[in-house]
Short mmCIF file of C-alpha atoms in Angstrom, two decimals:
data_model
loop_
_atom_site.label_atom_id
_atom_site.label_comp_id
_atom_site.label_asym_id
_atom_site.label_seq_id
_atom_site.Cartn_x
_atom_site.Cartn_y
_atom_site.Cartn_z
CA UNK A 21 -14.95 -39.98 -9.38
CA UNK A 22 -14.07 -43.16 -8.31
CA UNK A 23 -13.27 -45.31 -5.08
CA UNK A 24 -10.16 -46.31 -4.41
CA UNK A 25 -10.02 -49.84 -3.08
CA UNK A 26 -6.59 -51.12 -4.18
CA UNK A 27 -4.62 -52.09 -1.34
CA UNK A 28 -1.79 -51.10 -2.78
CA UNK A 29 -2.45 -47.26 -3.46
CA UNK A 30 -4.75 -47.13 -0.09
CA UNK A 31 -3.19 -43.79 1.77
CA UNK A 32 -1.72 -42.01 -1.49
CA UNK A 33 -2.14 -38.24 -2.15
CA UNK A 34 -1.31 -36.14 -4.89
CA UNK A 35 -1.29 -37.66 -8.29
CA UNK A 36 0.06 -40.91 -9.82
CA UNK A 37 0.94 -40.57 -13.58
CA UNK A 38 -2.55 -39.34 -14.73
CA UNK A 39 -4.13 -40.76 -11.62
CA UNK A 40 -5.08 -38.10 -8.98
CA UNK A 41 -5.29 -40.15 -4.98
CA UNK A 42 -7.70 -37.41 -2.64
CA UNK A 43 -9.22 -38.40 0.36
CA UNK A 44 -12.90 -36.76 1.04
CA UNK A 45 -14.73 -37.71 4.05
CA UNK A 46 -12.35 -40.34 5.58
CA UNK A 47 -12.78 -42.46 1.54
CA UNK A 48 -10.35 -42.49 -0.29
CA UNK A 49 -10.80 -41.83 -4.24
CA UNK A 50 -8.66 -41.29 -7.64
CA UNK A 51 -9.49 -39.48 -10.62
CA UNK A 52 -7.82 -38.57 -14.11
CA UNK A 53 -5.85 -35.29 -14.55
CA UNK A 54 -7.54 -33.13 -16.35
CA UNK A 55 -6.64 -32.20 -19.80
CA UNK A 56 -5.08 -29.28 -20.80
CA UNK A 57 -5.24 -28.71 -24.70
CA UNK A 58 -4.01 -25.54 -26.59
CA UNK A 59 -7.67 -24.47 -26.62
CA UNK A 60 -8.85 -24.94 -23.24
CA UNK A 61 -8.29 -21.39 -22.45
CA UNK A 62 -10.77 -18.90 -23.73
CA UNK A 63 -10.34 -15.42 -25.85
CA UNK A 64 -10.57 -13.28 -23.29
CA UNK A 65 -8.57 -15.75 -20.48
CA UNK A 66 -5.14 -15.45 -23.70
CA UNK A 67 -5.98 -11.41 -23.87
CA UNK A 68 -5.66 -10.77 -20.16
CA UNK A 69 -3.22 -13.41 -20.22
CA UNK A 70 -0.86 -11.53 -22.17
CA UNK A 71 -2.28 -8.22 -20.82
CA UNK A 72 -0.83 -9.09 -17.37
CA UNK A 73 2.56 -10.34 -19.06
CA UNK A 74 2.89 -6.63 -21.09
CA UNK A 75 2.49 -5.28 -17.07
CA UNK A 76 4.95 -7.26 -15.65
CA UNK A 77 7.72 -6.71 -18.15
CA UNK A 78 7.16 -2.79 -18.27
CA UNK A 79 7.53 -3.48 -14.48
CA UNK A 80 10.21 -5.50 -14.22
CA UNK A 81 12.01 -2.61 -16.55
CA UNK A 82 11.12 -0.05 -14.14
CA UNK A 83 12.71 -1.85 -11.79
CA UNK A 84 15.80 -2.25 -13.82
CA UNK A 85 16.19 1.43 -14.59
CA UNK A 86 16.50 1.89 -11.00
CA UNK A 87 18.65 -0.35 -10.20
CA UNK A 88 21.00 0.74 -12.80
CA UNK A 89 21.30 4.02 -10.85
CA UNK A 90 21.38 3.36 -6.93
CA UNK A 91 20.38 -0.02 -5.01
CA UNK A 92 17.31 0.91 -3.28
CA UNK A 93 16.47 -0.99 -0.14
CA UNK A 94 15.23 -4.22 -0.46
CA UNK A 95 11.46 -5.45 0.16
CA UNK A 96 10.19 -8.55 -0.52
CA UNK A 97 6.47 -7.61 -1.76
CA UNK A 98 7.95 -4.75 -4.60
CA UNK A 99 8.11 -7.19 -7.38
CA UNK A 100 4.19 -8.46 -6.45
CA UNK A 101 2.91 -4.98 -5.93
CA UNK A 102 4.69 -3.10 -8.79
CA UNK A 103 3.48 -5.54 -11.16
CA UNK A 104 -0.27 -5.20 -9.34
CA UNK A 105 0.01 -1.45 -10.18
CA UNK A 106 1.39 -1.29 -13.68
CA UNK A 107 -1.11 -3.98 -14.33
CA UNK A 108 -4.12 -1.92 -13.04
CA UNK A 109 -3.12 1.01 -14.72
CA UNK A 110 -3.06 -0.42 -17.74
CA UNK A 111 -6.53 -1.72 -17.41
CA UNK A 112 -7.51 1.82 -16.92
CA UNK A 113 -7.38 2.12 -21.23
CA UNK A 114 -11.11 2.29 -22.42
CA UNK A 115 -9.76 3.36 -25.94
CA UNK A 116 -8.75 0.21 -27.37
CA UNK A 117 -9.68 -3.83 -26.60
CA UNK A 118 -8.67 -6.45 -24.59
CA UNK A 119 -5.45 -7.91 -25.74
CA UNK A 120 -4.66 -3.99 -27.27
CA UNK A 121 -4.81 -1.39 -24.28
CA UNK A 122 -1.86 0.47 -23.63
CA UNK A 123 -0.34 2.68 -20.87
CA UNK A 124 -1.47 6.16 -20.96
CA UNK A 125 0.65 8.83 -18.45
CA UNK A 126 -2.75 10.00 -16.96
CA UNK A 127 -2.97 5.96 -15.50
CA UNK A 128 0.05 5.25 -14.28
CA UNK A 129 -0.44 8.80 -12.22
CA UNK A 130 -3.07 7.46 -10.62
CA UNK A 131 -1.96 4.15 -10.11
CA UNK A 132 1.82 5.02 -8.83
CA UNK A 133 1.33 7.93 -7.01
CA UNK A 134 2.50 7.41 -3.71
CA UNK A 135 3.37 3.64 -4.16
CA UNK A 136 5.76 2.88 -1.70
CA UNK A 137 8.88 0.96 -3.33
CA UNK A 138 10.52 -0.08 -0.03
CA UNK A 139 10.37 1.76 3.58
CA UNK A 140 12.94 4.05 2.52
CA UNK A 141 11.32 5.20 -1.30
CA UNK A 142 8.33 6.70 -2.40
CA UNK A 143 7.04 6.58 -6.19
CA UNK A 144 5.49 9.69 -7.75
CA UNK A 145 4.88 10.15 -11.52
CA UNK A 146 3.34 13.99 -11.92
CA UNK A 147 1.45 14.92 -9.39
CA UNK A 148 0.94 18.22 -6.69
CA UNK A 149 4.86 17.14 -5.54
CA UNK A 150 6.44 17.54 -8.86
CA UNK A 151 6.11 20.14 -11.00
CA UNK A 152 7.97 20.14 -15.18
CA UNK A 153 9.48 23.44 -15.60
CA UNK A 154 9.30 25.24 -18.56
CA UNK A 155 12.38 24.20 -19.65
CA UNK A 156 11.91 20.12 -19.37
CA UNK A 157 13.44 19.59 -15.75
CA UNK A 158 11.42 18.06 -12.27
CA UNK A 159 10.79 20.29 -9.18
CA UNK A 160 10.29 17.55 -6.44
CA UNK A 161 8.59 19.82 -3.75
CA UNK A 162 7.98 17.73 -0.72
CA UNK A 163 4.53 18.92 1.20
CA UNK A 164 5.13 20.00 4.66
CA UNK A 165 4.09 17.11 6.42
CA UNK A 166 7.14 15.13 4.25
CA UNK A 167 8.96 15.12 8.03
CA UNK A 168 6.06 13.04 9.33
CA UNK A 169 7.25 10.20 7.04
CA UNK A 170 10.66 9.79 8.40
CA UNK A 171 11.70 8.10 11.91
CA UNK A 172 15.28 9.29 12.62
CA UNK A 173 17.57 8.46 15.86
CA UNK A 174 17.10 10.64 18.43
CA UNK A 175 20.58 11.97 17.41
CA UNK A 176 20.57 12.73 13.86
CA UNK A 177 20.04 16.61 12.88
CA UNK A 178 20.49 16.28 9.12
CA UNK A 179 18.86 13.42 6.48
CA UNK A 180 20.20 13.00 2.73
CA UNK A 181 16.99 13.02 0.06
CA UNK A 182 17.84 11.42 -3.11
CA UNK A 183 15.86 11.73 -5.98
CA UNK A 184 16.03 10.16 -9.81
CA UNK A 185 13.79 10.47 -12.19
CA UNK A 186 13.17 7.51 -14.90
CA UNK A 187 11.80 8.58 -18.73
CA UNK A 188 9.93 5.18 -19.57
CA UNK A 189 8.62 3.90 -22.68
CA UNK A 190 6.99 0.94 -21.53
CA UNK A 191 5.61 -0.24 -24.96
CA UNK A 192 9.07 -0.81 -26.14
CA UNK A 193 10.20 -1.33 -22.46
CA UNK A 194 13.41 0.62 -21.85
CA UNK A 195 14.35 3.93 -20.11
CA UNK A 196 15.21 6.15 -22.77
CA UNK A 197 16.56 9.02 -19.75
CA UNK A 198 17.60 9.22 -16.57
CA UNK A 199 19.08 12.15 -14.02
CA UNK A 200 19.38 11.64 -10.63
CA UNK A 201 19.63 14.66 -7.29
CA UNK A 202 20.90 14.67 -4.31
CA UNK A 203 20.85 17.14 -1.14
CA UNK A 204 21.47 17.16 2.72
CA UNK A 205 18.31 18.67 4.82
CA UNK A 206 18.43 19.88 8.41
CA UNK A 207 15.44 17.64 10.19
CA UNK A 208 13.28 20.54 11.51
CA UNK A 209 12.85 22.39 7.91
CA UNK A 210 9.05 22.40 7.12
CA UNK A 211 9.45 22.66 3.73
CA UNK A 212 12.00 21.02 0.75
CA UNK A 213 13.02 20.70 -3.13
CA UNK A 214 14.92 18.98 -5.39
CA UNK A 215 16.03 19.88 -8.84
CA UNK A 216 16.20 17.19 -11.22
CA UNK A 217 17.39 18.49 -14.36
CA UNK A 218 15.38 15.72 -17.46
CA UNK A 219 16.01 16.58 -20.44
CA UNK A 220 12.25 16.64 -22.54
CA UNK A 221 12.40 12.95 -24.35
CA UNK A 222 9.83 10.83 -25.99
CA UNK A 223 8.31 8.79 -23.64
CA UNK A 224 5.26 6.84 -21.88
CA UNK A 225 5.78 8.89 -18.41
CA UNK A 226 8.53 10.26 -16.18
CA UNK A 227 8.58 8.56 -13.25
CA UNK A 228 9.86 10.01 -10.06
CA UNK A 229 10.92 8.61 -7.15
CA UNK A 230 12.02 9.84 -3.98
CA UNK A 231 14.22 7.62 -1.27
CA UNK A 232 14.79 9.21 2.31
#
């Protein structure tokens, strides 16, 4: 670190070429940028590196699937906390190394249920509130609190659920299925399902999700 004491640069901040002007204490100083080479990262810093990139794209392709189907509401902090999610689930892989986990259904359960994809949509993947039927397709049963989620007018006596359902294969990145419900509920029923009818595929996980 060294003192600056040119006239000339006295008061800069931020960096000059490959000059670096701080001020620490009332001094002024300047130092060279650091060097980045191709190496200056470690192993493990590329892995997770490229971990966290696998996330974000088998994110950002949930997110497509969706809004392929119907334009859910917007929120600014879905992109952030999707990726967050997908990333932690697949972290959750103890069966292969750094740099070579993979997304297991059992993970993303755990790390989507109930993720909230805007104020209107809920995220479930398996789980107590849907139920595969023998014959491939989703039983969305909403618990009987589901009403306590909602904040109609004081005026409305019905609310539309829709529901899709996305088959992902998020090694490869695309939806390989999707099928999509709708119904009209009278506010005041403790208890409501939906009928998506998938069609059994070959994929990472079904996700579900539910927008009020």
């Amino acid at each position: 670190m060294a003192k600056n004491f040119n006239t000339l640069t006295q008061g800069l901040s931020g960096h000059v070429g490959d000059l670096i002007y701080y001020e620490r204490n009332g001094k002024q100083f300047c130092r060279r940028m650091p060097q980045y080479g191709p190496d200056s990262m470690s192993a493990a810093s590329k892995q997770s590196s490229r971990e966290f990139a696998k996330a974000s794209k088998a994110a950002k392709s949930i997110r497509s699937a969706l809004n392929g189907i119907w334009q859910p509401a917007r929120d600014e902090t879905t992109v952030y906390r999707l990726n967050k999610a997908v990333y932690a689930a697949l972290r959750e892989d103890t069966l292969h190394l750094l740099g070579k986990r993979v997304f297991t259904a059992a993970a993303l359960h755990q790390h989507l249920k109930d993720f909230r994809y805007n104020k209107k949509a809920v995220m479930t993947i398996g789980g107590i509130d849907t139920i595969r039927q023998e014959n491939g397709s989703i039983m969305v049963k909403l618990p009987t609190h589901w009403q306590n989620w909602l904040k109609p007018p004081k005026e409305a006596r019905y609310i539309q659920l829709q529901a899709v359902a996305l088959d992902m294969d998020l090694e490869q990145n695309t939806c390989v299925g999707t099928t999509s419900a709708a119904s009209c509920v009278r506010l005041g029923e403790k208890e409501h399902s939906l009928l998506l009818p998938v069609t059994p595929v070959s994929a990472t996980a079904t996700i579900v999700l539910l927008q009020l």
